[in-house]
Amino acid sequence: MIVEFGHFALILALLVAVAQVVVPAIGAHLKDERMMRVADPAAVSQLFLIAIAFCALTHAYVTSDFSVLNVAENSHSTKPLIYKLAGVWGNHEGSMLLWVLILALFGAAVALFGNNLPLTLKARVLSVQASIAVAFLLFSLLTSNPFTRLDPAPPDGRGLNPILQDPALAFHPPFLYMGYVGFSIAFSFAIAALIEGRIDAAWARWVRPWTLAAWMFLTIGIAMGSWWAYYELGWGGWWFWDPVENASFMPWLAGTALLHSALVMEKREALKIWTVLLAILTFSLSLMGTFIVRSGVLTSVHSFAVDPARGVFILAILILFTGGGLALFALRSKDMQAGGLFQPISREGSLVLNNLLLVTGAATVLVGTLYPMALEGLTGEKISVGPPFFNMTFGPLMIPLLVALPIGPMLAWKRGDFAGAMQRLAFAFGAALVALVAVFAAEYRGPWLAPFGVALGVYVMAGAVVEWANRVKFGSAKSDEIIRRARNLPRSAYGTFFAHFGIGMLVVGIVATSAYREEHIQAMKPGDQITVNGYNVTFVGLEQARGPNYVEDIADFNVKRGGETVARLTPSKRLYDAPPQTTTESGILAAWRGDLYLVIGDAQPNGGYAVRAYFNPLVRFIWLGALIMFIGGGISLSDRRLRVGAPSRSRQPVAVPAE
């Protein structure tokens, strides 16, 4: 009965969403305040109904109700509770329910906290947001119903994919969807503004906090997925340019560009056309990611569905919203003013360069991801575009972006002093030079470009420190003045410092791990030893153990350094009960200078076991950098200037002149 109640709530949510599309839109057109105010309760009601449906499906998983097809195909009675809960969204149907739940959550948030918005704009934003909900609720109910019953019910379920039975994967999809779906608000604001014909600094101020929130969640979601791939898949790497990894990375790149573009628009009323276009494209890339994951057109260890019929439905949604948004943009763009002018050497100019490189990078990733599919569709030939392509095309685009990153904040708005900015960055250049010399001295055998990459990351980190020091007049003012300035700096400025510093850390981790990684593959018997980057690793033996829903072979390795034992690592191989699938569990000795990473493989004919041992230098900088970026976003979001919306002077948007 609870399952049917959830199904009925989902149908009601669809009807409410339809009303939310139609009534406020008509009210905004007729300037009828009563009709426009329908949007707020409708958005909250839609969230409440979808939440009921989600709770009903969760109840079915927790109680192992195998009369529900979705539960029978993705759960098992012996699964730990955390993975029963994760199983709710660890499949196509359940994940789409989570998708629409988060979509409704963002819509309700605008309804509840968007009181500073003009009534007509708010009504149109919620109407557009509801139109997206209608499309995906129809998709869920017609092609991906999570409440379909089985009769007779099987005695037990098939179980969740074992590689998804991991704590990081339990939380990775919700964070990722908060990012994916969060960009729908920026899209809704863009479409609403195009319908109204009003694009100004106030609009940018209203859009920026929602975009920042989505960017934060997408950042931490991608980082969690990277961390999971690192320790769970047993490949010893953190990023593989997998199509589904790319599907989340593309909207992150476009969303980062949108954040910076909205800042220029808010401060200088420039880049209006470009910012609106970015808002449309960023959400379009999120929809593209949804299509890639769920259509079966590309193969990935992360894919949810391989049903072409579902893919056609999502493709229709993608064409409807992307095509419709771009068509409306094309109709309105001739009426939009370009905004304020500025010199190329200025803070605006540096942010434009930032945008161009980020968007070009996103386009490069898009081409590399979709080219194999297009080629197969046209010629039938199957090819794989892997890391070499992306490293050779995407990497060089990021170098000028990172070089310009610390320079931009040192330039004034409208017209900047480039020579003065270089002088203020002297400490950053000095820190980079020291890092360059130190890495060359430590790793003089090559690769020769890697020290420059590490120095570039240090330069970005030092640039963030210099920016803060410059803002508080560190070194040129008295201590009490420095403290006063530091306290009075807006939180958004501290958020920027943290985000830029985190990017520098991430770059150092990426370069060091990619360039100086040490790898050994060896067949080992108990008593055999292997030396990895100064660690002496001895294979002690192997024993079997029983987990809650698997059996595993646990290897025991004694790790010594300088003759003293520093760790016992226990990598293992697990065989799950349902479905009967094998996974690897790595043994990792984490340290600031790098990770010792061990994986136990198959038994060898001579009685030993295949062992892969890696040393990944500074790999922790990657996830620590992403975490610092996330924290920086949160600090910026807590700035009252973002939370309260546009200042009073901007509450009356300037109408776009019509021709």
XYZ file of C-alpha atoms in Angstrom:
659
model
C 0.000 0.000 0.000
C 2.867 2.404 0.769
C 4.295 1.768 -2.708
C 0.983 2.643 -4.379
C 0.752 5.734 -2.180
C 4.202 6.797 -3.404
C 3.208 6.158 -7.017
C 0.036 8.227 -6.572
C 2.062 11.057 -4.963
C 4.363 11.108 -8.003
C 1.355 11.419 -10.319
C -0.036 14.250 -8.197
C 3.382 15.948 -8.330
C 3.145 15.872 -12.131
C -0.283 17.521 -12.053
C 0.935 20.187 -9.626
C 3.965 20.822 -11.847
C 1.689 21.298 -14.867
C -0.335 23.853 -12.904
C 2.912 25.543 -11.822
C 3.934 25.871 -15.468
C 0.668 27.296 -16.746
C -0.917 29.483 -14.063
C 2.079 31.683 -13.051
C 3.133 32.100 -16.686
C -0.320 33.366 -17.643
C -0.401 35.525 -14.529
C 2.968 37.089 -15.396
C 1.741 37.800 -18.915
C -1.516 39.376 -17.665
C 0.182 41.017 -14.631
C -2.314 39.177 -12.422
C -0.759 39.052 -8.952
C -3.039 36.283 -7.649
C -2.139 33.941 -10.483
C 1.572 34.697 -10.127
C 1.469 33.896 -6.411
C 0.270 30.381 -7.213
C 3.888 29.561 -8.084
C 5.143 29.549 -4.479
C 2.720 27.053 -2.917
C 2.815 24.947 -6.065
C 6.628 24.655 -5.888
C 6.513 23.685 -2.209
C 3.669 21.211 -2.813
C 5.562 19.633 -5.665
C 8.584 19.089 -3.402
C 6.366 17.611 -0.662
C 4.720 15.130 -3.038
C 7.962 13.978 -4.645
C 9.494 13.609 -1.176
C 6.593 11.312 -0.245
C 7.273 9.216 -3.352
C 10.977 9.057 -2.549
C 10.273 7.995 1.043
C 7.913 5.295 -0.215
C 10.618 3.837 -2.465
C 13.150 4.082 0.376
C 10.743 2.160 2.629
C 10.476 -0.575 -0.003
C 14.275 -0.909 -0.057
C 14.704 -0.883 3.722
C 11.992 -3.537 4.210
C 13.256 -5.587 1.195
C 9.889 -5.466 -0.553
C 10.775 -7.633 -3.552
C 7.280 -7.292 -4.995
C 8.639 -3.980 -6.366
C 10.582 -4.659 -9.567
C 13.120 -1.939 -8.850
C 13.905 -3.367 -5.406
C 14.107 -6.940 -6.717
C 16.593 -5.930 -9.413
C 18.835 -3.764 -7.228
C 18.729 -5.030 -3.655
C 19.193 -8.175 -1.560
C 18.062 -9.149 1.911
C 21.635 -9.556 3.203
C 22.817 -6.105 2.136
C 23.888 -3.762 4.970
C 21.362 -1.010 5.671
C 23.574 1.775 4.286
C 23.702 0.020 0.909
C 19.967 -0.630 0.960
C 19.550 3.112 1.316
C 22.179 3.798 -1.360
C 20.404 1.271 -3.575
C 17.466 3.682 -3.809
C 19.509 5.884 -6.137
C 22.064 3.270 -7.240
C 19.939 2.397 -10.271
C 18.289 4.172 -13.168
C 14.706 4.459 -11.906
C 15.607 5.440 -8.360
C 18.254 7.895 -9.471
C 15.730 9.647 -11.714
C 13.412 9.964 -8.715
C 16.287 11.558 -6.816
C 16.880 13.797 -9.856
C 13.325 15.185 -9.807
C 13.399 15.453 -5.997
C 16.448 17.724 -6.145
C 14.888 19.645 -9.052
C 11.830 20.281 -6.893
C 14.059 21.160 -3.928
C 15.744 23.967 -5.855
C 12.396 25.235 -7.115
C 10.975 25.272 -3.589
C 14.103 27.064 -2.358
C 13.507 29.862 -4.857
C 9.871 30.014 -3.765
C 10.773 30.244 -0.074
C 13.922 32.379 -0.197
C 13.420 34.447 -3.335
C 11.302 37.146 -1.721
C 13.636 39.840 -3.025
C 12.797 38.930 -6.619
C 10.326 40.958 -8.689
C 7.037 39.067 -8.698
C 6.837 38.643 -12.460
C 10.404 37.347 -12.717
C 9.894 34.938 -9.814
C 6.682 33.601 -11.350
C 8.385 33.007 -14.692
C 11.439 31.386 -13.073
C 9.260 28.930 -11.158
C 7.165 28.298 -14.270
C 10.246 27.394 -16.328
C 11.609 25.281 -13.463
C 8.316 23.401 -13.304
C 8.412 22.759 -17.063
C 11.681 20.874 -16.554
C 10.025 18.929 -13.737
C 7.081 18.043 -15.990
C 9.419 16.608 -18.617
C 11.342 14.456 -16.161
C 8.275 13.371 -14.193
C 6.739 12.195 -17.464
C 9.993 10.409 -18.280
C 9.981 8.713 -14.887
C 6.308 7.685 -14.955
C 6.180 6.553 -18.585
C 9.555 4.874 -19.101
C 11.256 4.510 -15.711
C 8.549 3.903 -13.123
C 10.294 2.954 -9.844
C 7.046 1.556 -8.382
C 6.288 -1.193 -10.916
C 5.073 -4.323 -9.118
C 6.114 -7.966 -9.618
C 3.609 -10.802 -9.295
C 4.622 -13.226 -7.961
C 7.362 -11.577 -5.913
C 10.746 -13.379 -5.948
C 12.077 -14.753 -2.631
C 15.106 -12.456 -2.806
C 16.624 -9.732 -4.990
C 19.510 -9.712 -7.429
C 21.537 -7.263 -5.349
C 23.253 -3.951 -6.047
C 26.278 -3.832 -8.317
C 29.141 -4.684 -5.889
C 31.389 -1.839 -7.010
C 28.621 0.551 -5.931
C 28.501 -0.954 -2.436
C 30.865 1.595 -1.002
C 30.371 4.540 1.382
C 31.742 7.108 -1.087
C 29.325 5.893 -3.770
C 26.473 6.119 -1.268
C 26.943 9.905 -1.109
C 28.522 10.635 -4.500
C 25.304 10.655 -6.610
C 23.280 12.996 -4.342
C 26.090 15.572 -4.308
C 26.597 15.190 -8.050
C 22.891 15.642 -8.761
C 22.780 18.713 -6.523
C 25.325 20.163 -8.929
C 23.791 18.879 -12.150
C 20.254 19.866 -11.252
C 21.248 23.071 -9.462
C 22.251 24.612 -12.771
C 18.594 24.317 -13.800
C 17.920 27.414 -11.676
C 20.417 29.459 -13.697
C 18.709 28.162 -16.855
C 15.270 29.094 -15.507
C 16.482 32.580 -14.600
C 17.945 32.989 -18.087
C 14.763 31.914 -19.870
C 12.582 34.021 -17.568
C 14.771 37.074 -18.182
C 14.673 36.516 -21.944
C 10.872 36.293 -21.832
C 10.684 39.506 -19.803
C 13.345 41.251 -21.879
C 15.200 42.360 -18.730
C 18.876 41.593 -18.264
C 20.884 43.721 -15.821
C 23.216 43.649 -12.831
C 20.389 42.774 -10.463
C 19.655 39.662 -12.516
C 23.298 38.610 -12.221
C 23.198 39.145 -8.445
C 20.109 36.934 -8.193
C 21.592 34.172 -10.341
C 25.040 34.035 -8.761
C 24.225 32.374 -5.401
C 22.248 29.578 -7.066
C 25.032 29.007 -9.566
C 27.605 29.028 -6.774
C 25.637 26.460 -4.757
C 25.378 24.148 -7.780
C 29.095 24.593 -8.524
C 30.004 23.716 -4.930
C 28.016 20.489 -4.933
C 29.261 19.478 -8.365
C 32.858 20.108 -7.234
C 32.584 17.891 -4.173
C 30.541 15.307 -6.087
C 33.217 14.952 -8.775
C 35.919 14.765 -6.085
C 34.071 11.986 -4.250
C 33.708 10.042 -7.484
C 37.425 10.453 -8.143
C 38.276 9.300 -4.625
C 36.021 6.243 -5.028
C 37.606 5.322 -8.355
C 41.050 5.663 -6.765
C 40.629 3.271 -3.870
C 37.807 1.008 -5.087
C 38.518 0.122 -8.726
C 42.071 -0.983 -7.980
C 43.610 0.810 -10.952
C 45.669 3.109 -8.795
C 44.514 6.208 -10.672
C 42.232 9.101 -9.788
C 40.876 10.117 -13.221
C 40.453 8.102 -16.406
C 38.665 10.450 -18.833
C 35.776 8.022 -18.731
C 32.722 9.288 -20.715
C 30.652 9.579 -17.548
C 33.462 11.391 -15.732
C 33.522 13.776 -18.676
C 29.743 14.158 -18.461
C 30.082 15.760 -15.030
C 33.278 17.658 -15.843
C 31.814 19.574 -18.803
C 29.052 21.360 -16.846
C 31.602 22.036 -14.090
C 33.832 23.872 -16.580
C 30.908 25.805 -18.052
C 29.530 26.526 -14.566
C 32.901 27.913 -13.467
C 32.853 30.214 -16.489
C 29.272 31.237 -15.663
C 30.247 32.177 -12.096
C 32.998 34.493 -13.294
C 30.918 35.928 -16.117
C 28.038 36.717 -13.731
C 30.542 38.523 -11.501
C 31.569 40.801 -14.382
C 27.928 41.421 -15.236
C 27.082 42.253 -11.618
C 30.024 44.605 -11.099
C 30.226 46.301 -14.484
C 26.978 45.417 -16.321
C 29.147 43.875 -19.050
C 29.009 40.457 -20.780
C 25.207 40.347 -20.532
C 24.643 38.341 -23.703
C 27.480 35.961 -22.938
C 26.301 35.324 -19.370
C 22.770 34.444 -20.445
C 24.131 32.128 -23.131
C 26.399 30.431 -20.575
C 23.441 29.861 -18.246
C 21.636 28.031 -21.040
C 24.686 26.042 -22.154
C 25.683 24.966 -18.645
C 22.355 23.308 -17.937
C 22.334 21.908 -21.474
C 25.617 20.160 -20.679
C 24.007 18.777 -17.520
C 21.212 17.362 -19.668
C 23.845 16.015 -22.059
C 25.453 14.217 -19.117
C 22.093 12.711 -18.178
C 21.687 11.489 -21.754
C 25.170 9.957 -21.844
C 24.682 8.089 -18.563
C 21.228 6.741 -19.330
C 20.995 6.156 -23.074
C 23.506 3.347 -23.526
C 25.205 5.198 -26.402
C 28.540 5.089 -24.565
C 30.020 2.358 -22.415
C 31.175 3.148 -18.897
C 31.571 1.486 -15.523
C 29.315 4.269 -14.177
C 26.398 3.902 -16.624
C 22.897 3.414 -15.222
C 20.911 2.293 -18.249
C 21.433 0.819 -21.699
C 17.881 1.185 -23.007
C 17.814 3.109 -26.323
C 14.100 3.937 -25.848
C 14.892 5.808 -22.661
C 17.760 7.488 -24.448
C 15.411 8.773 -27.162
C 13.095 10.246 -24.511
C 15.985 12.046 -22.787
C 17.301 13.179 -26.165
C 13.886 14.706 -26.860
C 14.054 16.545 -23.508
C 17.579 17.728 -24.340
C 16.500 19.023 -27.745
C 13.379 20.675 -26.302
C 15.104 22.668 -23.575
C 18.450 23.285 -25.252
C 16.947 24.009 -28.650
C 14.105 26.042 -27.193
C 16.438 28.011 -24.949
C 18.866 28.770 -27.764
C 16.024 29.699 -30.124
C 14.627 32.165 -27.590
C 18.130 33.507 -27.034
C 18.567 34.025 -30.779
C 15.260 35.903 -30.973
C 16.102 38.173 -28.051
C 19.837 38.651 -28.517
C 19.427 41.426 -31.086
C 17.495 43.440 -28.489
C 20.046 43.032 -25.692
C 22.666 45.665 -25.084
C 26.237 44.457 -24.811
C 26.869 46.386 -21.580
C 29.857 48.348 -20.271
C 33.140 48.715 -22.122
C 36.571 47.871 -20.718
C 40.197 47.628 -21.768
C 41.746 44.221 -22.541
C 44.181 44.692 -19.637
C 41.637 44.865 -16.818
C 39.921 42.570 -14.398
C 37.063 42.185 -16.855
C 39.566 41.252 -19.551
C 41.146 38.575 -17.373
C 37.716 37.104 -16.624
C 36.868 37.072 -20.334
C 40.089 35.135 -20.967
C 39.079 32.802 -18.143
C 35.705 32.250 -19.831
C 37.122 31.625 -23.279
C 39.612 29.029 -22.054
C 37.091 27.245 -19.827
C 34.462 27.057 -22.554
C 37.032 25.927 -25.125
C 38.158 23.259 -22.677
C 34.567 22.103 -22.226
C 34.127 21.971 -26.010
C 37.312 19.904 -26.330
C 36.058 17.392 -23.766
C 32.670 17.297 -25.503
C 34.243 16.517 -28.881
C 36.453 13.787 -27.438
C 33.499 12.242 -25.625
C 30.954 12.279 -28.452
C 33.246 11.699 -31.439
C 33.341 7.892 -31.005
C 29.533 7.786 -30.950
C 29.216 10.019 -34.029
C 31.794 7.996 -35.946
C 30.101 4.715 -35.110
C 26.727 6.104 -36.150
C 28.081 7.348 -39.491
C 30.506 4.586 -40.485
C 29.952 1.701 -38.065
C 33.591 1.942 -36.962
C 34.227 1.681 -33.235
C 37.089 3.642 -31.719
C 38.090 4.723 -28.236
C 39.245 8.249 -27.403
C 41.311 8.004 -24.248
C 43.668 9.974 -22.003
C 46.301 10.769 -24.677
C 43.805 12.854 -26.657
C 42.507 14.741 -23.635
C 45.956 15.284 -22.155
C 47.264 16.714 -25.423
C 44.262 18.980 -26.085
C 42.801 19.942 -22.722
C 46.064 20.282 -20.794
C 47.615 23.066 -22.917
C 44.408 25.108 -22.631
C 44.666 25.117 -18.859
C 48.246 26.465 -18.756
C 47.405 30.062 -19.812
C 44.314 29.916 -17.601
C 46.425 29.065 -14.550
C 49.036 31.679 -15.460
C 46.350 34.375 -15.656
C 44.505 33.209 -12.526
C 46.538 35.186 -9.927
C 46.976 38.161 -12.260
C 43.279 38.953 -12.728
C 42.504 39.889 -9.089
C 45.523 42.241 -9.113
C 44.072 44.305 -11.957
C 41.589 47.132 -11.530
C 38.154 47.098 -13.089
C 37.810 48.710 -16.525
C 41.528 49.553 -16.920
C 44.363 47.739 -15.144
C 48.063 48.290 -14.511
C 49.766 45.142 -15.795
C 53.254 46.144 -14.658
C 51.968 46.938 -11.190
C 50.199 43.576 -11.001
C 53.439 41.807 -11.900
C 55.282 43.682 -9.164
C 52.706 42.705 -6.563
C 53.042 39.062 -7.630
C 56.818 39.029 -7.083
C 56.441 36.723 -4.069
C 54.331 34.279 -6.101
C 56.932 34.197 -8.873
C 59.682 33.680 -6.291
C 57.786 30.785 -4.657
C 57.281 29.185 -8.058
C 60.988 29.517 -8.862
C 61.948 27.875 -5.555
C 59.522 25.022 -6.237
C 60.915 24.621 -9.762
C 64.509 24.348 -8.536
C 63.550 22.004 -5.677
C 61.655 19.591 -7.934
C 64.456 19.610 -10.525
C 66.944 18.799 -7.769
C 64.815 15.969 -6.380
C 63.720 14.480 -9.727
C 66.565 15.357 -12.067
C 65.950 12.275 -14.266
C 62.746 13.737 -15.666
C 60.136 14.086 -17.017
C 61.423 17.541 -17.798
C 58.132 19.448 -18.011
C 56.771 18.186 -14.690
C 58.744 20.634 -12.484
C 57.212 23.513 -14.433
C 53.750 22.066 -13.751
C 54.442 21.815 -10.019
C 55.841 25.373 -10.058
C 52.673 26.550 -11.809
C 50.535 25.074 -9.046
C 52.703 26.687 -6.372
C 52.444 29.993 -8.241
C 48.632 29.789 -8.139
C 48.643 29.000 -4.388
C 51.112 31.781 -3.639
C 49.068 34.130 -5.834
C 46.025 33.530 -3.624
C 48.119 34.354 -0.537
C 49.484 37.496 -2.217
C 45.976 38.594 -3.143
C 44.911 38.392 0.513
C 48.088 40.146 1.673
C 47.513 42.916 -0.860
C 43.911 43.399 0.264
C 44.870 43.733 3.933
C 48.061 45.751 3.166
C 50.254 43.139 4.808
C 53.801 44.488 5.096
C 52.841 48.103 4.477
C 50.452 48.847 7.355
C 50.529 48.448 11.109
C 49.349 45.227 12.687
C 46.099 46.698 14.049
C 45.280 48.088 10.595
C 46.000 44.694 9.013
C 43.736 42.945 11.530
C 40.967 45.486 10.971
C 41.175 45.075 7.206
C 41.245 41.281 7.493
C 38.108 41.338 9.631
C 36.308 43.711 7.283
C 37.065 41.797 4.109
C 33.837 40.365 2.682
C 33.367 36.635 3.000
C 33.145 36.337 -0.764
C 36.751 37.582 -0.970
C 37.882 34.865 1.454
C 35.910 32.348 -0.572
C 37.807 33.385 -3.687
C 41.155 33.055 -1.882
C 40.282 29.548 -0.731
C 38.987 28.456 -4.139
C 42.074 29.694 -5.986
C 44.411 28.178 -3.383
C 42.571 24.855 -3.730
C 43.025 24.923 -7.500
C 46.770 25.377 -7.011
C 46.908 22.409 -4.619
C 44.954 20.288 -7.078
C 47.379 21.184 -9.891
C 50.389 20.220 -7.761
C 48.762 16.895 -6.905
C 47.818 16.140 -10.518
C 51.257 16.916 -11.918
C 53.215 15.124 -9.174
C 51.050 11.996 -9.319
C 50.974 11.835 -13.108
C 54.675 12.490 -13.638
C 56.392 10.760 -10.728
C 54.168 7.783 -10.070
C 56.067 4.569 -9.380
C 54.536 1.225 -10.410
C 55.582 -2.389 -9.813
C 53.796 -5.572 -10.905
C 55.151 -8.793 -9.473
C 54.090 -12.353 -8.643
C 54.674 -12.809 -4.915
C 54.594 -15.753 -2.527
C 54.474 -15.478 1.276
C 57.873 -14.197 2.401
C 58.648 -12.351 -0.841
C 59.590 -8.684 -0.691
C 59.294 -5.693 -2.967
C 60.746 -2.189 -2.603
C 58.564 0.788 -3.559
C 59.898 4.338 -3.111
C 61.852 3.500 -0.003
C 59.161 1.236 1.476
C 60.117 -2.426 1.971
C 56.934 -4.466 1.502
C 56.812 -8.116 2.639
C 53.980 -10.473 1.670
C 53.089 -12.253 4.930
C 50.239 -14.447 3.725
C 46.590 -14.672 2.754
C 43.463 -15.766 4.602
C 39.742 -16.010 3.913
C 37.039 -14.114 5.798
C 33.275 -13.711 5.604
C 31.553 -10.330 5.312
C 27.845 -9.545 5.610
C 27.158 -10.393 1.960
C 30.501 -11.520 0.547
C 33.532 -13.721 1.091
C 36.992 -12.248 0.672
C 40.623 -13.251 0.375
C 42.611 -10.868 2.561
C 46.314 -10.431 1.880
C 48.634 -9.329 4.667
C 51.610 -7.099 3.864
C 54.144 -5.810 6.361
C 55.475 -2.388 5.378
C 58.815 -1.171 6.701
C 60.753 2.027 6.170
C 64.273 2.469 7.470
C 64.098 -0.986 9.044
C 61.053 -0.141 11.189
C 57.498 -1.357 10.622
C 55.253 1.555 9.685
C 52.036 -0.230 8.645
C 50.239 -3.493 7.931
C 48.244 -3.276 4.706
C 45.453 -5.728 3.920
C 44.242 -5.465 0.314
C 41.629 -8.063 -0.590
C 39.494 -9.617 -3.299
C 35.780 -9.950 -2.572
C 33.211 -12.289 -4.113
C 29.697 -11.010 -3.468
C 26.722 -13.293 -2.946
C 24.267 -11.394 -5.126
C 25.126 -10.703 -7.802
C 28.136 -13.078 -7.787
C 30.772 -10.555 -8.815
C 34.388 -10.009 -7.793
C 35.782 -6.676 -6.651
C 39.162 -5.505 -5.391
C 39.809 -3.630 -2.171
C 43.113 -1.779 -2.189
C 45.461 -1.380 0.743
C 46.635 2.212 1.080
C 49.234 3.767 3.346
C 48.366 7.455 3.190
C 51.006 10.096 3.829
C 51.533 13.734 2.866
C 54.429 12.925 0.570
C 52.388 10.250 -1.232
C 50.409 7.020 -0.992
C 51.749 3.483 -0.989
C 49.011 1.589 -2.837
C 48.758 -2.220 -2.961
C 46.346 -4.448 -4.884
C 46.211 -8.253 -4.693
C 45.426 -10.019 -7.963
C 44.716 -13.565 -9.111
C 46.510 -16.687 -7.952
C 49.420 -17.696 -10.213
C 50.240 -21.199 -11.466
C 53.450 -21.233 -9.380
C 51.483 -20.740 -6.168
C 51.992 -16.998 -5.758
C 49.682 -14.053 -6.325
C 49.862 -11.149 -8.749
C 50.594 -8.000 -6.757
C 50.481 -4.458 -8.067
C 52.249 -1.829 -5.998
C 52.149 1.906 -6.669
C 53.559 5.007 -5.079
C 51.451 8.066 -5.903
C 53.309 11.210 -4.757
C 51.233 14.081 -3.346
C 48.020 12.437 -4.560
C 46.171 13.687 -1.450
C 46.617 17.240 -2.725
C 44.027 16.457 -5.413
C 41.138 15.786 -3.042
C 42.315 18.242 -0.415
C 42.399 20.930 -3.095
C 38.850 20.040 -4.187
C 37.689 20.135 -0.555
C 39.261 23.587 -0.072
C 37.502 24.767 -3.244
C 34.200 23.481 -1.849
C 34.828 25.244 1.460
C 35.687 28.434 -0.418
C 32.391 28.237 -2.256
C 30.565 27.797 1.047
C 32.311 30.818 2.560
C 31.332 32.925 -0.451
C 27.761 31.685 -0.271
C 27.558 32.752 3.369
C 28.313 36.361 2.368
C 25.210 38.363 3.212
C 25.496 40.330 -0.015
C 24.808 37.146 -1.959
C 22.118 35.819 0.353
C 19.969 38.951 0.386
C 20.109 39.441 -3.374
C 20.507 42.633 -5.297
C 20.868 45.999 -3.573
C 17.912 48.329 -3.610
C 19.274 50.446 -6.408
C 19.057 47.445 -8.740
C 15.568 46.331 -7.842
C 14.103 48.096 -10.827
C 15.760 46.340 -13.786
C 16.472 48.385 -16.857
C 14.288 47.254 -19.708
C 16.040 46.034 -22.837
C 15.198 48.445 -25.635
C 13.194 46.912 -28.437
C 13.902 47.752 -32.022
